[in-house]
Amino acid sequence: ERDKLIRKGVLTPFYKLEGFERRLQQPGPSDRSNIPEDAVDNDHSATAIAKFVSSVSAIAQARPATKLLDAESLPKLDPPTHPFRRLQKRANVGGKSG
């Protein structure tokens, strides 16, 4: 029965402890009721947007960027210092095949 009441939200798991009683609170009046909403919302949203834009631009500048280059702008490879020759295969020594 107790578990059923806890699942329904009637009781909390700690309902016997002081300070964990189930209480319902009615919403009280807002402190901002005297200020016109348009002025508060515009100022708050404008400052929030400005902070967001500045933080995003700072993050974008700090991030390393990858740049794609044309084939002509890439550095040229140095030619090999000596000609390439394949090594000769050794003949089987001792008659073992491997």
XYZ file of N, CA and C in Angstrom:
294
model
N 0.836 -1.201 0.000
C 0.000 0.000 0.000
C 0.873 1.255 0.000
N 1.918 1.241 0.825
C 2.814 2.407 0.918
C 3.512 2.654 -0.418
N 3.981 1.571 -1.061
C 4.652 1.707 -2.350
C 3.706 2.265 -3.409
N 2.458 1.847 -3.339
C 1.461 2.331 -4.292
C 1.236 3.831 -4.110
N 1.169 4.292 -2.868
C 0.982 5.722 -2.602
C 2.211 6.529 -3.025
N 3.390 5.950 -2.862
C 4.613 6.643 -3.287
C 4.636 6.770 -4.804
N 4.248 5.691 -5.511
C 4.226 5.740 -6.974
C 3.231 6.768 -7.486
N 2.102 6.913 -6.808
C 1.090 7.884 -7.221
C 1.481 9.309 -6.858
N 2.468 9.479 -5.986
C 2.902 10.810 -5.599
C 2.208 11.364 -4.383
N 1.402 10.548 -3.714
C 0.716 10.997 -2.506
C 1.711 11.109 -1.364
N 2.616 10.161 -1.260
C 3.653 10.170 -0.230
C 5.021 10.272 -0.891
N 5.973 10.771 -0.123
C 7.361 10.716 -0.561
C 8.008 9.528 0.138
N 9.117 9.005 -0.386
C 9.764 7.876 0.292
C 10.236 8.215 1.700
N 10.413 9.489 2.007
C 10.919 9.913 3.314
C 9.847 10.653 4.104
N 8.592 10.268 3.928
C 7.496 11.031 4.522
C 7.524 11.032 6.043
N 8.194 10.076 6.683
C 8.246 10.054 8.148
C 9.295 11.006 8.698
N 10.247 11.420 7.879
C 11.287 12.340 8.338
C 10.780 13.772 8.274
N 11.245 14.571 9.215
C 10.818 15.963 9.265
C 11.463 16.731 8.110
N 10.667 17.516 7.413
C 11.160 18.311 6.301
C 10.874 17.688 4.948
N 10.434 16.425 4.931
C 10.145 15.763 3.665
C 8.646 15.519 3.488
N 7.825 16.261 4.220
C 6.392 16.070 4.093
C 5.942 16.576 2.726
N 4.854 15.986 2.258
C 4.295 16.398 0.967
C 3.506 17.674 1.194
N 3.890 18.753 0.500
C 3.193 20.029 0.648
C 2.816 20.556 -0.725
N 1.688 21.182 -0.799
C 1.278 21.857 -2.024
C 1.380 23.352 -1.784
N 2.026 24.047 -2.707
C 2.169 25.490 -2.571
C 1.401 26.172 -3.693
N 0.698 27.195 -3.320
C -0.013 27.999 -4.307
C 0.952 29.015 -4.899
N 0.880 29.259 -6.194
C 1.788 30.244 -6.782
C 1.493 31.633 -6.237
N 2.551 32.316 -5.826
C 2.402 33.652 -5.272
C 2.488 34.707 -6.357
N 2.239 35.968 -5.982
C 2.323 37.045 -6.972
C 3.776 37.274 -7.379
N 3.951 37.676 -8.607
C 5.288 37.932 -9.128
C 5.774 39.291 -8.653
N 7.078 39.411 -8.412
C 7.650 40.686 -7.996
C 7.735 41.679 -9.144
N 7.680 41.213 -10.369
C 7.851 42.085 -11.526
C 6.528 42.655 -12.030
N 5.480 42.574 -11.260
C 4.173 43.009 -11.742
C 4.105 44.516 -11.966
N 4.970 45.302 -11.327
C 4.930 46.756 -11.473
C 5.628 47.240 -12.738
N 6.540 46.468 -13.298
C 7.312 46.889 -14.462
C 6.574 46.455 -15.722
N 6.492 47.341 -16.732
C 5.850 46.921 -17.982
C 6.624 45.764 -18.616
N 5.896 44.771 -19.092
C 6.531 43.555 -19.597
C 7.344 43.799 -20.856
N 6.889 44.701 -21.723
C 7.601 44.938 -22.981
C 9.000 45.468 -22.734
N 9.143 46.405 -21.811
C 10.452 46.999 -21.544
C 11.395 45.971 -20.936
N 10.893 45.185 -20.020
C 11.729 44.182 -19.364
C 12.134 43.101 -20.354
N 11.181 42.609 -21.129
C 11.473 41.535 -22.077
C 12.442 41.992 -23.152
N 12.266 43.215 -23.655
C 13.150 43.708 -24.712
C 14.568 43.881 -24.199
N 14.718 44.476 -22.998
C 16.057 44.678 -22.443
C 16.723 43.339 -22.137
N 15.982 42.461 -21.527
C 16.547 41.164 -21.147
C 16.914 40.344 -22.382
N 16.019 40.310 -23.357
C 16.305 39.513 -24.550
C 17.431 40.132 -25.365
N 17.501 41.461 -25.427
C 18.570 42.111 -26.183
C 19.931 41.836 -25.551
N 20.018 41.908 -24.232
C 21.303 41.629 -23.581
C 21.665 40.151 -23.697
N 20.674 39.282 -23.595
C 20.947 37.848 -23.723
C 21.433 37.510 -25.126
N 20.815 38.111 -26.132
C 21.230 37.865 -27.517
C 22.621 38.411 -27.760
N 22.912 39.588 -27.232
C 24.245 40.177 -27.418
C 25.319 39.308 -26.763
N 25.046 38.806 -25.567
C 26.010 37.926 -24.897
C 26.218 36.642 -25.687
N 25.133 36.090 -26.211
C 25.225 34.856 -26.976
C 26.038 35.053 -28.249
N 25.786 36.135 -28.958
C 26.510 36.402 -30.203
C 27.990 36.602 -29.930
N 28.321 37.344 -28.879
C 29.734 37.574 -28.577
C 30.425 36.278 -28.154
N 29.744 35.429 -27.394
C 30.376 34.173 -26.979
C 30.552 33.228 -28.160
N 29.583 33.185 -29.065
C 29.703 32.316 -30.236
C 30.828 32.787 -31.141
N 30.958 34.094 -31.330
C 32.038 34.596 -32.184
C 33.399 34.343 -31.541
N 33.496 34.462 -30.224
C 34.764 34.181 -29.546
C 35.127 32.703 -29.665
N 34.145 31.836 -29.560
C 34.392 30.401 -29.704
C 34.827 30.082 -31.126
N 34.188 30.700 -32.109
C 34.534 30.432 -33.505
C 35.947 30.898 -33.825
N 36.378 32.013 -33.240
C 37.731 32.501 -33.505
C 38.774 31.639 -32.807
N 38.459 31.073 -31.671
C 39.422 30.267 -30.928
C 39.567 28.862 -31.509
N 38.579 28.410 -32.245
C 38.600 27.057 -32.795
C 39.559 26.983 -33.983
N 40.392 25.953 -34.056
C 41.270 25.826 -35.222
C 40.440 25.521 -36.468
N 40.847 26.108 -37.576
C 40.089 25.952 -38.808
C 40.882 25.125 -39.813
N 40.183 24.365 -40.616
C 40.798 23.587 -41.682
C 40.579 24.337 -42.983
N 41.653 24.544 -43.722
C 41.551 25.253 -44.993
C 41.886 24.293 -46.124
N 41.079 24.322 -47.166
C 41.337 23.502 -48.334
C 42.197 24.299 -49.301
N 43.225 23.656 -49.853
C 44.141 24.319 -50.770
C 43.994 23.724 -52.157
N 44.295 24.551 -53.168
C 44.341 24.056 -54.536
C 45.609 23.241 -54.719
N 45.629 22.422 -55.753
C 46.807 21.589 -56.011
C 48.023 22.445 -56.345
N 47.797 23.601 -56.973
C 48.920 24.470 -57.340
C 49.561 25.122 -56.118
N 48.799 25.338 -55.077
C 49.333 26.023 -53.906
C 50.015 25.076 -52.920
N 49.928 23.778 -53.149
C 50.595 22.819 -52.270
C 52.102 22.858 -52.490
N 52.883 22.572 -51.468
C 54.341 22.548 -51.663
C 54.731 21.375 -52.558
N 55.772 21.602 -53.370
C 56.239 20.572 -54.299
C 57.074 19.541 -53.547
N 56.967 18.299 -53.971
C 57.749 17.234 -53.354
C 59.159 17.244 -53.923
N 60.132 16.968 -53.084
C 61.519 16.877 -53.543
C 61.702 15.565 -54.292
N 62.484 15.590 -55.382
C 62.746 14.330 -56.085
C 63.630 13.441 -55.226
N 63.594 12.136 -55.438
C 64.439 11.246 -54.630
C 65.917 11.546 -54.861
N 66.720 11.388 -53.825
C 68.142 11.723 -53.925
C 68.917 10.689 -54.712
N 68.471 9.463 -54.788
C 69.151 8.450 -55.607
C 68.085 7.642 -56.330
N 68.426 7.101 -57.476
C 67.422 6.369 -58.253
C 66.939 5.129 -57.510
N 65.694 4.816 -57.713
C 65.076 3.680 -57.045
C 65.349 2.419 -57.850
N 65.874 1.397 -57.202
C 66.101 0.102 -57.844
C 65.544 -0.981 -56.941
N 64.898 -1.948 -57.549
C 64.394 -3.082 -56.775
C 65.550 -3.974 -56.384
N 65.450 -4.549 -55.219
C 66.465 -5.492 -54.783
C 66.288 -6.803 -55.532
N 67.404 -7.424 -55.837
C 67.334 -8.709 -56.526
C 66.949 -9.786 -55.515
N 66.091 -10.668 -55.963
C 65.685 -11.764 -55.075
C 66.831 -12.739 -54.943
N 67.065 -13.208 -53.758
C 68.127 -14.179 -53.513
C 67.679 -15.553 -53.995
N 68.619 -16.289 -54.466
C 68.324 -17.671 -54.857
C 68.137 -18.488 -53.596
N 67.306 -19.487 -53.666
C 67.071 -20.332 -52.493
C 68.360 -20.998 -52.067
N 68.736 -20.786 -50.828
C 69.962 -21.362 -50.297
C 69.588 -22.634 -49.546
N 70.277 -23.731 -49.845
C 70.055 -24.975 -49.130
C 68.935 -25.803 -49.708
N 68.312 -25.365 -50.773
C 67.289 -26.161 -51.433
C 65.939 -26.139 -50.733
N 65.774 -25.289 -49.762
C 64.481 -25.214 -49.072
C 63.588 -24.232 -49.823
N 62.362 -24.597 -49.974
C 61.423 -23.658 -50.596
C 60.541 -23.084 -49.496
N 60.220 -21.822 -49.638
C 59.606 -21.218 -48.512
C 58.287 -20.711 -48.672
